[in-house]
Coordinates of C-alpha atoms and ligand atoms in Angstrom, one line a residue:
M1 CA -0.2 -7.0 -29.3
K2 CA -0.7 -5.3 -25.7
P3 CA -4.1 -4.2 -25.4
N4 CA -4.3 -0.5 -24.4
V5 CA -5.8 0.3 -20.8
V6 CA -7.0 3.8 -19.5
V7 CA -7.3 3.9 -15.8
F8 CA -10.3 6.1 -14.0
A9 CA -9.6 7.3 -10.8
S10 CA -10.0 10.3 -8.2
G11 CA -8.1 10.0 -5.6
R12 CA -5.0 8.8 -3.9
G13 CA -3.5 6.3 -7.0
S14 CA -2.0 3.9 -5.1
N15 CA -4.2 1.0 -7.2
F16 CA -3.1 3.3 -10.6
T17 CA 0.5 3.0 -9.3
A18 CA 0.3 -1.2 -8.4
L19 CA -0.9 -1.5 -12.2
V20 CA 1.6 0.7 -13.6
Q21 CA 4.4 -0.8 -11.5
A22 CA 3.4 -4.9 -12.7
A23 CA 3.3 -3.7 -16.4
E24 CA 6.6 -2.4 -16.2
R25 CA 7.4 -5.4 -14.7
G26 CA 6.3 -7.4 -17.2
D27 CA 3.6 -9.0 -15.1
L28 CA 0.6 -7.5 -16.7
P29 CA 0.8 -6.9 -20.5
V30 CA -1.0 -4.2 -21.5
N31 CA -0.1 -0.7 -22.3
I32 CA -0.9 1.8 -19.6
T33 CA -1.7 5.0 -22.2
G34 CA -3.6 7.2 -19.7
L35 CA -5.0 8.3 -16.3
F36 CA -8.2 9.6 -16.9
C37 CA -9.4 11.6 -13.5
D38 CA -12.7 14.1 -12.7
Q39 CA -10.7 15.7 -9.6
L40 CA -8.7 18.4 -10.4
Q41 CA -6.7 18.4 -7.2
A42 CA -6.3 14.4 -7.1
P43 CA -3.0 13.2 -5.9
V44 CA -3.2 10.6 -8.6
I45 CA -2.6 13.4 -11.0
A46 CA 1.0 13.8 -10.0
K47 CA 1.6 10.4 -9.7
A48 CA 0.6 10.0 -13.4
R49 CA 2.7 12.3 -14.7
S50 CA 6.3 11.2 -12.3
V51 CA 5.9 7.7 -14.4
G52 CA 5.3 9.2 -17.6
V53 CA 1.8 8.5 -18.5
P54 CA -0.6 11.0 -19.6
V55 CA -3.3 12.3 -18.0
A56 CA -7.0 13.6 -19.1
V57 CA -8.8 15.7 -16.4
F58 CA -12.4 16.5 -17.3
T59 CA -14.3 18.3 -14.7
P60 CA -18.1 17.2 -15.2
Q61 CA -19.5 20.2 -13.9
L62 CA -18.3 22.1 -17.2
F63 CA -20.4 19.4 -19.3
P64 CA -24.2 20.7 -19.4
T65 CA -25.6 16.8 -18.5
K66 CA -24.0 13.7 -17.4
D67 CA -24.5 11.9 -20.9
A68 CA -22.4 14.8 -22.6
Y69 CA -19.9 14.4 -20.3
E70 CA -19.5 10.5 -20.8
Q71 CA -19.6 11.1 -24.5
A72 CA -16.8 13.1 -24.1
V73 CA -15.1 10.5 -21.6
V74 CA -15.7 7.9 -24.7
R75 CA -14.4 10.4 -27.2
F76 CA -11.2 10.5 -25.3
L77 CA -11.2 7.2 -25.1
E78 CA -11.2 6.4 -28.6
T79 CA -8.7 8.9 -29.2
Q80 CA -6.4 6.6 -27.1
G81 CA -7.6 3.6 -28.6
A82 CA -8.6 1.9 -25.5
D83 CA -9.2 -1.6 -25.1
W84 CA -9.9 -1.4 -21.4
V85 CA -11.2 0.9 -18.5
V86 CA -10.0 0.2 -15.5
L87 CA -11.7 1.6 -12.6
A88 CA -9.8 2.8 -9.5
G89 CA -11.3 4.7 -6.8
Y90 CA -13.2 6.6 -9.8
M91 CA -16.0 8.0 -7.6
R92 CA -18.5 7.9 -10.1
I93 CA -21.7 6.0 -11.2
V94 CA -20.8 4.7 -14.9
G95 CA -23.9 5.4 -17.0
G96 CA -25.2 4.7 -20.2
P97 CA -22.8 6.2 -22.7
L98 CA -19.7 4.3 -21.1
L99 CA -21.3 1.4 -20.9
Q100 CA -22.6 1.3 -24.3
R101 CA -18.8 1.8 -25.8
Y102 CA -16.9 -0.3 -23.3
G103 CA -19.8 -2.5 -21.7
G104 CA -17.8 -5.9 -20.7
R105 CA -14.7 -4.1 -20.6
I106 CA -15.1 -1.9 -17.7
I107 CA -13.7 -3.3 -14.3
N108 CA -13.7 -1.8 -11.2
I109 CA -12.3 -3.0 -7.7
H110 CA -14.2 -2.8 -4.7
P111 CA -12.3 -2.8 -0.7
S112 CA -15.0 -5.3 0.5
L113 CA -16.6 -9.0 -0.1
L114 CA -19.2 -7.7 -2.4
P115 CA -22.3 -7.9 -2.0
A116 CA -21.7 -7.1 1.4
F117 CA -20.7 -3.6 2.5
P118 CA -21.3 -1.7 -1.7
G119 CA -20.9 2.2 -1.9
R120 CA -18.7 4.1 0.1
D121 CA -16.5 3.8 3.5
S122 CA -16.6 0.1 2.8
I123 CA -13.6 -0.8 5.1
A124 CA -14.9 1.6 7.9
R125 CA -18.4 0.3 8.4
A126 CA -16.9 -3.6 7.7
H127 CA -14.6 -2.6 10.8
E128 CA -18.1 -0.5 12.7
A129 CA -19.9 -4.1 12.1
G130 CA -17.3 -6.3 13.7
V131 CA -17.6 -8.6 11.2
E132 CA -15.0 -11.6 11.0
R133 CA -13.7 -11.1 7.5
T134 CA -14.1 -8.9 4.9
G135 CA -11.7 -8.7 1.5
V136 CA -11.3 -7.5 -2.0
T137 CA -13.7 -7.7 -5.2
V138 CA -12.9 -7.2 -8.5
H139 CA -15.8 -6.9 -10.7
F140 CA -17.2 -6.3 -14.1
V141 CA -19.2 -2.7 -14.3
D142 CA -22.5 -2.5 -14.6
E143 CA -25.2 0.8 -14.2
G144 CA -25.1 0.3 -10.6
V145 CA -23.4 0.4 -7.6
D146 CA -20.9 -2.2 -7.2
T147 CA -23.5 -4.4 -8.5
G148 CA -21.9 -5.9 -11.6
P149 CA -20.8 -9.9 -12.3
V150 CA -17.9 -10.7 -9.5
I151 CA -14.8 -11.4 -11.8
A152 CA -12.4 -12.4 -8.3
Q153 CA -12.5 -11.8 -4.6
R154 CA -10.0 -12.4 -1.7
E155 CA -10.6 -12.5 1.8
V156 CA -9.0 -10.5 4.6
V157 CA -9.7 -12.3 7.7
I158 CA -9.7 -9.5 10.5
Q159 CA -7.9 -10.1 13.6
Q160 CA -8.6 -9.1 17.4
G161 CA -7.5 -5.7 17.8
W162 CA -6.6 -4.7 14.6
S163 CA -7.4 -0.8 14.2
L164 CA -9.3 0.4 11.1
D165 CA -6.4 2.0 9.7
T166 CA -4.6 -1.9 10.0
L167 CA -7.4 -3.3 8.3
A168 CA -7.0 -0.7 5.3
E169 CA -3.5 -1.2 5.0
K170 CA -4.3 -5.0 4.9
I171 CA -6.7 -4.3 2.6
H172 CA -4.9 -2.3 0.5
E173 CA -2.2 -4.3 0.4
V174 CA -4.6 -7.0 -1.0
E175 CA -6.1 -5.2 -3.6
H176 CA -2.4 -4.1 -5.0
D177 CA -1.5 -7.6 -5.4
L178 CA -5.0 -8.8 -6.9
Y179 CA -6.0 -6.0 -9.7
P180 CA -2.5 -6.6 -11.8
R181 CA -3.5 -10.2 -11.1
V182 CA -6.7 -10.0 -12.4
L183 CA -6.5 -7.7 -15.0
A184 CA -3.8 -9.9 -16.9
E185 CA -5.9 -12.8 -16.7
L186 CA -8.7 -10.8 -18.0
V187 CA -6.3 -10.0 -21.4
K188 CA -4.6 -13.1 -21.6
E189 CA -8.1 -14.6 -22.1
Q190 CA -8.6 -12.4 -25.0
A191 CA -7.0 -12.9 -28.6
W192 CA -4.9 -9.9 -29.4
Ligands
GRF1 C1 -9.7 1.6 -3.3 O1 -9.9 0.9 -1.9 C2 -10.8 0.7 -4.2 O2 -10.8 -0.2 -4.0 C3 -11.4 2.0 -4.1 O3 -11.2 3.0 -4.2 C4 -9.8 2.7 -3.4 C5 -9.0 3.6 -4.1 O4 -7.9 4.0 -3.7 N1 -12.4 1.5 -5.0 P1 -6.4 4.2 -4.2 O5 -6.7 5.7 -4.8 O6 -6.6 3.4 -5.4 O7 -5.4 4.3 -3.2

C-alpha cells in the first residue's frame, strides 16, 4: 500500500508539481492526497486544481493562536490519512501540535547547503556572498528554522558570471530532481 502524502506550500509550487509528476511517472510510490496552503492567493492552488489534487487553504489569521491553527491542520491531516507531511515552500515555522503528531514524518527542502544560509532569501544571500558552491538540502523538520537533521544534500558549483536568476534556476532544477528521489527512498524504508 502506498503511503499518503500531504504537501504544504505557500507560494509558487514548482516543487509541488515536481512531486506530482514523479508520482504520476511511477518514480515516487506515494499517493499525494492533498495540498495544504496557508495563503489564499498562492499560485500553487491553481496548479493543484489543474492536476486534480484536492486543496485545503487555512488562513492562520482566522485562528486565535498558532496552536489553534496547527490543531486544525492536524485534524485536517488526520481526515486525509496523512502518513507524511512534505513541506515545499511552506513559509511558516512548524510548531508543537504538528511536531507532536507527525514528528519524524515531516520533511522540508531548502535552497542552500545547510547549515549555511538558513531562513529566507537563501539563494540571493549565497549569490551576494560570492560563495563558490551552494546547493539544496532535504531535512527532517524540528522546531527551529531549517535546523532539523539533514537527510540529503546536493551541491551546485557557482560558475563565474552566473546571475542570481541563473543560480536560482540551477537550484530549482536540482530541487525538482532531488526531492522526489529522497521522498521515494524514505517511504521505501518503511514497511507499509
Ligand atoms: C524552494 O526553493 C524551496 O527550497 C524553498 O521554497 C522554495 C519553494 O519554491 N523552501 P516552489 O514554491 O516549490 O516553486
